[in-house]
Amino acid sequence: MITSVLGDVEIELLGPTDCHDHLFIRGGLPIVLEPDFRLDSVPAAISEARDVLAAGGRAVVDCMPLGVGRDAAGLVEVAEATGLTIVAATGFHKDRYYAADHWIREYDLDRIIDLIIAEFREGMERSGYNGPYVDRISARPGVIKVATSGPEPTQTERKLLAAVGAAARDTGLPVITHTEVLGGAEDQLAALAAEGIPAHRVICSHVDRHCDVDQLAALAATGATVCLDWLARTDRRPDEVVADLVTGLFDRGFGQQVVLGQDLARRQYWRAYGGGPGLAHLFSSFVPLLRRSGATEADIDTILVQTPRRAFSRT
């Protein structure tokens, strides 16, 4: 079973999936540090979601976790208005996105574990536990996020890794990570394994930003799923780079451990905010590029449908 914001979804019903994106960022330090991160319009999110569906996408994993601008109720509104399957995240972002006096630094490990588990058992907290009252909605998260800032986690990030691992063990939810460097992914996998979470229950995001195909193959050899999500940034790097990584991983026998995302967490990348190319880009532009690069229809079905079904299922 896969948990969406509108309820559990039978695994075989999950369609082509953007495995790492952001529909809302409505508060917290991220938009203080970078105003272009502000994604605060429900109509804009609905418009982009409809574009995704028109382009052949059927699901989006929203990776905004606790305390950094997640809008749980907004995700439900978009899903109800469009029919897009949305998988929401609980968990945490990297250290720098939390204020020096944020509760993640004060609460002990057990209390943080309890807060994550409660999001799954009782429903997501409307404000991401920004308080002072707990106000839950009925929708539940379908994945737990954790992030590290570099090759070694900060002290706070080590506590959060332990909390996420324990909560994932209790709930059966998969874990999706934010990586900055390859060594960070390796450390994340080791910390989660110490809590009983095997690598095949972990999706490592952003690894195409800092790894070549051989490094990605080595990461996939651990059993982890690699999420390639540096798409649609033609001002920085052509999409052909990611297409080559995909075909290279298939050539090395790791095609079944690849998923795709976009991480388009800036207004400048959304058509609904006057930018582009928009959230539909993965399905409207990148999939045709994969075909031109030699990917078969079976390959595309594997990375858009079959692997997301496995990676985001509950145990």
mmCIF file of N, CA and C in Angstrom, residues 7-108:
data_model
loop_
_atom_site.group_PDB
_atom_site.id
_atom_site.type_symbol
_atom_site.label_atom_id
_atom_site.label_comp_id
_atom_site.label_asym_id
_atom_site.label_seq_id
_atom_site.Cartn_x
_atom_site.Cartn_y
_atom_site.Cartn_z
ATOM 1 N N GLY A 7 -5.666 9.210 1.112
ATOM 2 C CA GLY A 7 -5.849 7.859 1.633
ATOM 3 C C GLY A 7 -4.902 6.877 0.978
ATOM 4 N N ASP A 8 -5.008 5.633 1.391
ATOM 5 C CA ASP A 8 -4.138 4.594 0.864
ATOM 6 C C ASP A 8 -4.484 4.277 -0.588
ATOM 7 N N VAL A 9 -3.443 3.998 -1.361
ATOM 8 C CA VAL A 9 -3.568 3.675 -2.779
ATOM 9 C C VAL A 9 -2.981 2.285 -2.993
ATOM 10 N N GLU A 10 -3.728 1.413 -3.659
ATOM 11 C CA GLU A 10 -3.170 0.116 -4.015
ATOM 12 C C GLU A 10 -1.937 0.334 -4.890
ATOM 13 N N ILE A 11 -0.898 -0.445 -4.632
ATOM 14 C CA ILE A 11 0.382 -0.239 -5.319
ATOM 15 C C ILE A 11 0.217 -0.229 -6.828
ATOM 16 N N GLU A 12 -0.575 -1.145 -7.359
ATOM 17 C CA GLU A 12 -0.700 -1.265 -8.811
ATOM 18 C C GLU A 12 -1.469 -0.103 -9.437
ATOM 19 N N LEU A 13 -2.044 0.779 -8.619
ATOM 20 C CA LEU A 13 -2.775 1.930 -9.140
ATOM 21 C C LEU A 13 -1.914 3.192 -9.230
ATOM 22 N N LEU A 14 -0.700 3.148 -8.683
ATOM 23 C CA LEU A 14 0.176 4.306 -8.785
ATOM 24 C C LEU A 14 0.690 4.425 -10.209
ATOM 25 N N GLY A 15 0.469 5.601 -10.830
ATOM 26 C CA GLY A 15 0.896 5.820 -12.202
ATOM 27 C C GLY A 15 2.225 6.544 -12.282
ATOM 28 N N PRO A 16 2.573 7.067 -13.456
ATOM 29 C CA PRO A 16 3.850 7.767 -13.643
ATOM 30 C C PRO A 16 4.041 8.869 -12.601
ATOM 31 N N THR A 17 5.193 8.831 -11.927
ATOM 32 C CA THR A 17 5.386 9.606 -10.705
ATOM 33 C C THR A 17 6.615 10.496 -10.767
ATOM 34 N N ASP A 18 6.429 11.762 -10.388
ATOM 35 C CA ASP A 18 7.521 12.684 -10.096
ATOM 36 C C ASP A 18 7.877 12.442 -8.632
ATOM 37 N N CYS A 19 9.046 11.856 -8.390
ATOM 38 C CA CYS A 19 9.367 11.342 -7.053
ATOM 39 C C CYS A 19 10.028 12.348 -6.124
ATOM 40 N N HIS A 20 10.252 13.566 -6.588
ATOM 41 C CA HIS A 20 10.761 14.600 -5.678
ATOM 42 C C HIS A 20 10.408 15.965 -6.225
ATOM 43 N N ASP A 21 9.408 16.586 -5.603
ATOM 44 C CA ASP A 21 9.038 17.946 -5.995
ATOM 45 C C ASP A 21 8.416 18.674 -4.820
ATOM 46 N N HIS A 22 7.971 19.901 -5.082
ATOM 47 C CA HIS A 22 7.414 20.745 -4.025
ATOM 48 C C HIS A 22 6.251 21.538 -4.606
ATOM 49 N N LEU A 23 5.072 21.335 -4.031
ATOM 50 C CA LEU A 23 3.892 22.082 -4.460
ATOM 51 C C LEU A 23 3.667 23.329 -3.619
ATOM 52 N N PHE A 24 4.141 23.307 -2.383
ATOM 53 C CA PHE A 24 4.004 24.463 -1.497
ATOM 54 C C PHE A 24 5.259 24.646 -0.650
ATOM 55 N N ILE A 25 5.651 25.895 -0.481
ATOM 56 C CA ILE A 25 6.593 26.297 0.569
ATOM 57 C C ILE A 25 6.024 27.607 1.099
ATOM 58 N N ARG A 26 5.392 27.568 2.268
ATOM 59 C CA ARG A 26 4.580 28.699 2.716
ATOM 60 C C ARG A 26 5.123 29.396 3.960
ATOM 61 N N GLY A 27 6.315 29.053 4.393
ATOM 62 C CA GLY A 27 6.865 29.697 5.572
ATOM 63 C C GLY A 27 8.199 29.104 5.941
ATOM 64 N N GLY A 28 8.720 29.533 7.093
ATOM 65 C CA GLY A 28 9.971 28.992 7.576
ATOM 66 C C GLY A 28 11.182 29.708 7.018
ATOM 67 N N LEU A 29 12.351 29.276 7.466
ATOM 68 C CA LEU A 29 13.596 29.906 7.062
ATOM 69 C C LEU A 29 13.910 29.796 5.569
ATOM 70 N N PRO A 30 13.501 28.737 4.857
ATOM 71 C CA PRO A 30 13.846 28.672 3.438
ATOM 72 C C PRO A 30 13.453 29.919 2.654
ATOM 73 N N ILE A 31 12.247 30.429 2.873
ATOM 74 C CA ILE A 31 11.836 31.595 2.084
ATOM 75 C C ILE A 31 12.392 32.898 2.646
ATOM 76 N N VAL A 32 12.890 32.858 3.879
ATOM 77 C CA VAL A 32 13.624 34.013 4.405
ATOM 78 C C VAL A 32 14.990 34.092 3.737
ATOM 79 N N LEU A 33 15.633 32.942 3.615
ATOM 80 C CA LEU A 33 16.952 32.889 3.001
ATOM 81 C C LEU A 33 16.887 33.079 1.490
ATOM 82 N N GLU A 34 15.815 32.614 0.869
ATOM 83 C CA GLU A 34 15.669 32.699 -0.587
ATOM 84 C C GLU A 34 14.210 32.939 -0.936
ATOM 85 N N PRO A 35 13.806 34.210 -1.138
ATOM 86 C CA PRO A 35 12.391 34.526 -1.395
ATOM 87 C C PRO A 35 11.792 33.794 -2.597
ATOM 88 N N ASP A 36 12.624 33.406 -3.563
ATOM 89 C CA ASP A 36 12.100 32.712 -4.733
ATOM 90 C C ASP A 36 11.558 31.330 -4.391
ATOM 91 N N PHE A 37 11.876 30.832 -3.183
ATOM 92 C CA PHE A 37 11.326 29.558 -2.741
ATOM 93 C C PHE A 37 9.838 29.654 -2.381
ATOM 94 N N ARG A 38 9.293 30.843 -2.241
ATOM 95 C CA ARG A 38 7.909 30.974 -1.775
ATOM 96 C C ARG A 38 6.936 30.443 -2.828
ATOM 97 N N LEU A 39 6.318 29.325 -2.514
ATOM 98 C CA LEU A 39 5.264 28.735 -3.339
ATOM 99 C C LEU A 39 4.010 28.701 -2.465
ATOM 100 N N ASP A 40 3.180 29.720 -2.584
ATOM 101 C CA ASP A 40 2.121 29.915 -1.593
ATOM 102 C C ASP A 40 0.725 30.020 -2.179
ATOM 103 N N SER A 41 0.570 29.695 -3.461
ATOM 104 C CA SER A 41 -0.721 29.871 -4.118
ATOM 105 C C SER A 41 -1.376 28.524 -4.414
ATOM 106 N N VAL A 42 -2.551 28.302 -3.859
ATOM 107 C CA VAL A 42 -3.308 27.095 -4.183
ATOM 108 C C VAL A 42 -3.710 27.073 -5.656
ATOM 109 N N PRO A 43 -4.248 28.184 -6.222
ATOM 110 C CA PRO A 43 -4.571 28.156 -7.657
ATOM 111 C C PRO A 43 -3.367 27.851 -8.543
ATOM 112 N N ALA A 44 -2.181 28.370 -8.192
ATOM 113 C CA ALA A 44 -0.987 28.073 -8.981
ATOM 114 C C ALA A 44 -0.651 26.588 -8.910
ATOM 115 N N ALA A 45 -0.743 26.009 -7.711
ATOM 116 C CA ALA A 45 -0.450 24.586 -7.565
ATOM 117 C C ALA A 45 -1.458 23.729 -8.323
ATOM 118 N N ILE A 46 -2.723 24.126 -8.300
ATOM 119 C CA ILE A 46 -3.752 23.400 -9.049
ATOM 120 C C ILE A 46 -3.468 23.478 -10.546
ATOM 121 N N SER A 47 -3.087 24.643 -11.035
ATOM 122 C CA SER A 47 -2.772 24.812 -12.451
ATOM 123 C C SER A 47 -1.614 23.916 -12.869
ATOM 124 N N GLU A 48 -0.549 23.903 -12.068
ATOM 125 C CA GLU A 48 0.606 23.067 -12.397
ATOM 126 C C GLU A 48 0.241 21.584 -12.316
ATOM 127 N N ALA A 49 -0.561 21.213 -11.329
ATOM 128 C CA ALA A 49 -0.978 19.817 -11.198
ATOM 129 C C ALA A 49 -1.777 19.370 -12.421
ATOM 130 N N ARG A 50 -2.638 20.224 -12.920
ATOM 131 C CA ARG A 50 -3.417 19.878 -14.125
ATOM 132 C C ARG A 50 -2.497 19.739 -15.337
ATOM 133 N N ASP A 51 -1.455 20.559 -15.414
ATOM 134 C CA ASP A 51 -0.482 20.425 -16.506
ATOM 135 C C ASP A 51 0.241 19.081 -16.428
ATOM 136 N N VAL A 52 0.595 18.669 -15.211
ATOM 137 C CA VAL A 52 1.241 17.367 -15.024
ATOM 138 C C VAL A 52 0.341 16.255 -15.551
ATOM 139 N N LEU A 53 -0.930 16.290 -15.177
ATOM 140 C CA LEU A 53 -1.864 15.262 -15.613
ATOM 141 C C LEU A 53 -2.032 15.278 -17.135
ATOM 142 N N ALA A 54 -2.112 16.449 -17.719
ATOM 143 C CA ALA A 54 -2.281 16.554 -19.168
ATOM 144 C C ALA A 54 -1.072 15.995 -19.914
ATOM 145 N N ALA A 55 0.114 16.069 -19.271
ATOM 146 C CA ALA A 55 1.337 15.583 -19.899
ATOM 147 C C ALA A 55 1.579 14.097 -19.674
ATOM 148 N N GLY A 56 0.715 13.452 -18.899
ATOM 149 C CA GLY A 56 0.853 12.021 -18.688
ATOM 150 C C GLY A 56 1.303 11.609 -17.297
ATOM 151 N N GLY A 57 1.637 12.577 -16.439
ATOM 152 C CA GLY A 57 1.968 12.260 -15.059
ATOM 153 C C GLY A 57 0.724 11.945 -14.264
ATOM 154 N N ARG A 58 0.868 11.159 -13.225
ATOM 155 C CA ARG A 58 -0.282 10.801 -12.404
ATOM 156 C C ARG A 58 -0.048 11.013 -10.913
ATOM 157 N N ALA A 59 1.208 11.223 -10.516
ATOM 158 C CA ALA A 59 1.492 11.358 -9.089
ATOM 159 C C ALA A 59 2.713 12.237 -8.868
ATOM 160 N N VAL A 60 2.728 12.915 -7.727
ATOM 161 C CA VAL A 60 3.861 13.744 -7.311
ATOM 162 C C VAL A 60 4.135 13.447 -5.841
ATOM 163 N N VAL A 61 5.402 13.253 -5.507
ATOM 164 C CA VAL A 61 5.822 13.143 -4.119
ATOM 165 C C VAL A 61 6.268 14.525 -3.673
ATOM 166 N N ASP A 62 5.519 15.121 -2.741
ATOM 167 C CA ASP A 62 5.857 16.444 -2.228
ATOM 168 C C ASP A 62 6.800 16.265 -1.041
ATOM 169 N N CYS A 63 8.013 16.806 -1.174
ATOM 170 C CA CYS A 63 9.073 16.518 -0.203
ATOM 171 C C CYS A 63 9.316 17.638 0.796
ATOM 172 N N MET A 64 8.298 18.467 1.072
ATOM 173 C CA MET A 64 8.473 19.505 2.084
ATOM 174 C C MET A 64 8.108 18.927 3.441
ATOM 175 N N PRO A 65 9.059 18.864 4.382
ATOM 176 C CA PRO A 65 8.800 18.227 5.674
ATOM 177 C C PRO A 65 8.393 19.231 6.742
ATOM 178 N N LEU A 66 8.560 18.865 7.994
ATOM 179 C CA LEU A 66 8.084 19.664 9.122
ATOM 180 C C LEU A 66 8.878 20.958 9.307
ATOM 181 N N GLY A 67 8.151 22.027 9.611
ATOM 182 C CA GLY A 67 8.767 23.253 10.079
ATOM 183 C C GLY A 67 9.413 24.138 9.032
ATOM 184 N N VAL A 68 9.260 23.805 7.758
ATOM 185 C CA VAL A 68 9.927 24.599 6.720
ATOM 186 C C VAL A 68 8.972 24.992 5.596
ATOM 187 N N GLY A 69 7.686 25.073 5.907
ATOM 188 C CA GLY A 69 6.734 25.593 4.931
ATOM 189 C C GLY A 69 5.793 24.594 4.312
ATOM 190 N N ARG A 70 5.756 23.370 4.831
ATOM 191 C CA ARG A 70 4.800 22.397 4.309
ATOM 192 C C ARG A 70 3.381 22.901 4.517
ATOM 193 N N ASP A 71 2.518 22.692 3.527
ATOM 194 C CA ASP A 71 1.101 23.029 3.654
ATOM 195 C C ASP A 71 0.291 21.758 3.447
ATOM 196 N N ALA A 72 0.068 21.030 4.522
ATOM 197 C CA ALA A 72 -0.618 19.747 4.437
ATOM 198 C C ALA A 72 -2.033 19.907 3.892
ATOM 199 N N ALA A 73 -2.759 20.902 4.395
ATOM 200 C CA ALA A 73 -4.132 21.118 3.933
ATOM 201 C C ALA A 73 -4.155 21.537 2.466
ATOM 202 N N GLY A 74 -3.165 22.321 2.047
ATOM 203 C CA GLY A 74 -3.080 22.728 0.648
ATOM 204 C C GLY A 74 -2.879 21.537 -0.275
ATOM 205 N N LEU A 75 -2.065 20.581 0.149
ATOM 206 C CA LEU A 75 -1.850 19.383 -0.658
ATOM 207 C C LEU A 75 -3.159 18.615 -0.843
ATOM 208 N N VAL A 76 -3.946 18.526 0.215
ATOM 209 C CA VAL A 76 -5.246 17.865 0.113
ATOM 210 C C VAL A 76 -6.143 18.614 -0.867
ATOM 211 N N GLU A 77 -6.146 19.936 -0.782
ATOM 212 C CA GLU A 77 -6.987 20.743 -1.672
ATOM 213 C C GLU A 77 -6.620 20.521 -3.129
ATOM 214 N N VAL A 78 -5.333 20.475 -3.426
ATOM 215 C CA VAL A 78 -4.891 20.261 -4.804
ATOM 216 C C VAL A 78 -5.280 18.864 -5.279
ATOM 217 N N ALA A 79 -5.080 17.868 -4.437
ATOM 218 C CA ALA A 79 -5.425 16.502 -4.815
ATOM 219 C C ALA A 79 -6.922 16.361 -5.085
ATOM 220 N N GLU A 80 -7.740 16.966 -4.238
ATOM 221 C CA GLU A 80 -9.189 16.884 -4.423
ATOM 222 C C GLU A 80 -9.638 17.621 -5.672
ATOM 223 N N ALA A 81 -8.994 18.746 -5.991
ATOM 224 C CA ALA A 81 -9.408 19.559 -7.136
ATOM 225 C C ALA A 81 -8.993 18.962 -8.469
ATOM 226 N N THR A 82 -7.926 18.162 -8.473
ATOM 227 C CA THR A 82 -7.351 17.728 -9.749
ATOM 228 C C THR A 82 -7.364 16.222 -9.978
ATOM 229 N N GLY A 83 -7.379 15.425 -8.925
ATOM 230 C CA GLY A 83 -7.244 13.985 -9.076
ATOM 231 C C GLY A 83 -5.802 13.513 -9.116
ATOM 232 N N LEU A 84 -4.843 14.436 -9.011
ATOM 233 C CA LEU A 84 -3.438 14.051 -8.934
ATOM 234 C C LEU A 84 -3.183 13.314 -7.620
ATOM 235 N N THR A 85 -2.494 12.190 -7.689
ATOM 236 C CA THR A 85 -2.085 11.492 -6.477
ATOM 237 C C THR A 85 -0.898 12.233 -5.870
ATOM 238 N N ILE A 86 -1.025 12.653 -4.627
ATOM 239 C CA ILE A 86 0.038 13.394 -3.943
ATOM 240 C C ILE A 86 0.458 12.629 -2.707
ATOM 241 N N VAL A 87 1.742 12.322 -2.634
ATOM 242 C CA VAL A 87 2.334 11.689 -1.462
ATOM 243 C C VAL A 87 3.064 12.772 -0.684
ATOM 244 N N ALA A 88 2.686 12.959 0.568
ATOM 245 C CA ALA A 88 3.271 14.018 1.401
ATOM 246 C C ALA A 88 4.373 13.449 2.288
ATOM 247 N N ALA A 89 5.229 14.362 2.748
ATOM 248 C CA ALA A 89 6.344 13.975 3.613
ATOM 249 C C ALA A 89 6.148 14.497 5.024
ATOM 250 N N THR A 90 6.594 13.718 5.976
ATOM 251 C CA THR A 90 6.888 14.191 7.312
ATOM 252 C C THR A 90 8.404 14.134 7.449
ATOM 253 N N GLY A 91 8.937 14.412 8.640
ATOM 254 C CA GLY A 91 10.385 14.389 8.800
ATOM 255 C C GLY A 91 10.984 15.782 8.784
ATOM 256 N N PHE A 92 12.226 15.884 8.296
ATOM 257 C CA PHE A 92 12.987 17.118 8.502
ATOM 258 C C PHE A 92 13.892 17.454 7.327
ATOM 259 N N HIS A 93 14.178 18.767 7.218
ATOM 260 C CA HIS A 93 15.128 19.258 6.229
ATOM 261 C C HIS A 93 16.490 19.422 6.904
ATOM 262 N N LYS A 94 17.427 20.047 6.206
ATOM 263 C CA LYS A 94 18.777 20.189 6.744
ATOM 264 C C LYS A 94 18.839 21.269 7.819
ATOM 265 N N ASP A 95 19.881 21.208 8.600
ATOM 266 C CA ASP A 95 20.067 22.013 9.798
ATOM 267 C C ASP A 95 19.850 23.503 9.560
ATOM 268 N N ARG A 96 20.399 24.043 8.486
ATOM 269 C CA ARG A 96 20.386 25.491 8.289
ATOM 270 C C ARG A 96 18.993 26.061 8.070
ATOM 271 N N TYR A 97 18.016 25.220 7.803
ATOM 272 C CA TYR A 97 16.655 25.687 7.574
ATOM 273 C C TYR A 97 15.827 25.775 8.862
ATOM 274 N N TYR A 98 16.473 25.581 10.020
ATOM 275 C CA TYR A 98 15.781 25.695 11.293
ATOM 276 C C TYR A 98 16.495 26.728 12.174
ATOM 277 N N ALA A 99 15.713 27.577 12.807
ATOM 278 C CA ALA A 99 16.275 28.630 13.654
ATOM 279 C C ALA A 99 17.043 28.033 14.826
ATOM 280 N N ALA A 100 17.901 28.840 15.394
ATOM 281 C CA ALA A 100 18.755 28.370 16.492
ATOM 282 C C ALA A 100 17.952 27.908 17.696
ATOM 283 N N ASP A 101 16.739 28.456 17.871
ATOM 284 C CA ASP A 101 15.914 28.076 19.014
ATOM 285 C C ASP A 101 14.755 27.149 18.623
ATOM 286 N N HIS A 102 14.825 26.531 17.470
ATOM 287 C CA HIS A 102 13.755 25.629 17.035
ATOM 288 C C HIS A 102 13.703 24.399 17.933
ATOM 289 N N TRP A 103 12.507 23.823 18.076
ATOM 290 C CA TRP A 103 12.332 22.698 18.992
ATOM 291 C C TRP A 103 13.129 21.464 18.593
ATOM 292 N N ILE A 104 13.524 21.340 17.317
ATOM 293 C CA ILE A 104 14.298 20.147 16.951
ATOM 294 C C ILE A 104 15.632 20.091 17.704
ATOM 295 N N ARG A 105 16.108 21.250 18.167
ATOM 296 C CA ARG A 105 17.383 21.290 18.879
ATOM 297 C C ARG A 105 17.203 21.027 20.378
ATOM 298 N N GLU A 106 15.998 21.239 20.870
ATOM 299 C CA GLU A 106 15.737 21.106 22.311
ATOM 300 C C GLU A 106 15.109 19.769 22.681
ATOM 301 N N TYR A 107 14.227 19.265 21.824
ATOM 302 C CA TYR A 107 13.532 18.027 22.165
ATOM 303 C C TYR A 107 14.493 16.843 22.126
ATOM 304 N N ASP A 108 14.271 15.887 23.029
ATOM 305 C CA ASP A 108 15.120 14.695 23.007
ATOM 306 C C ASP A 108 14.647 13.746 21.909
#
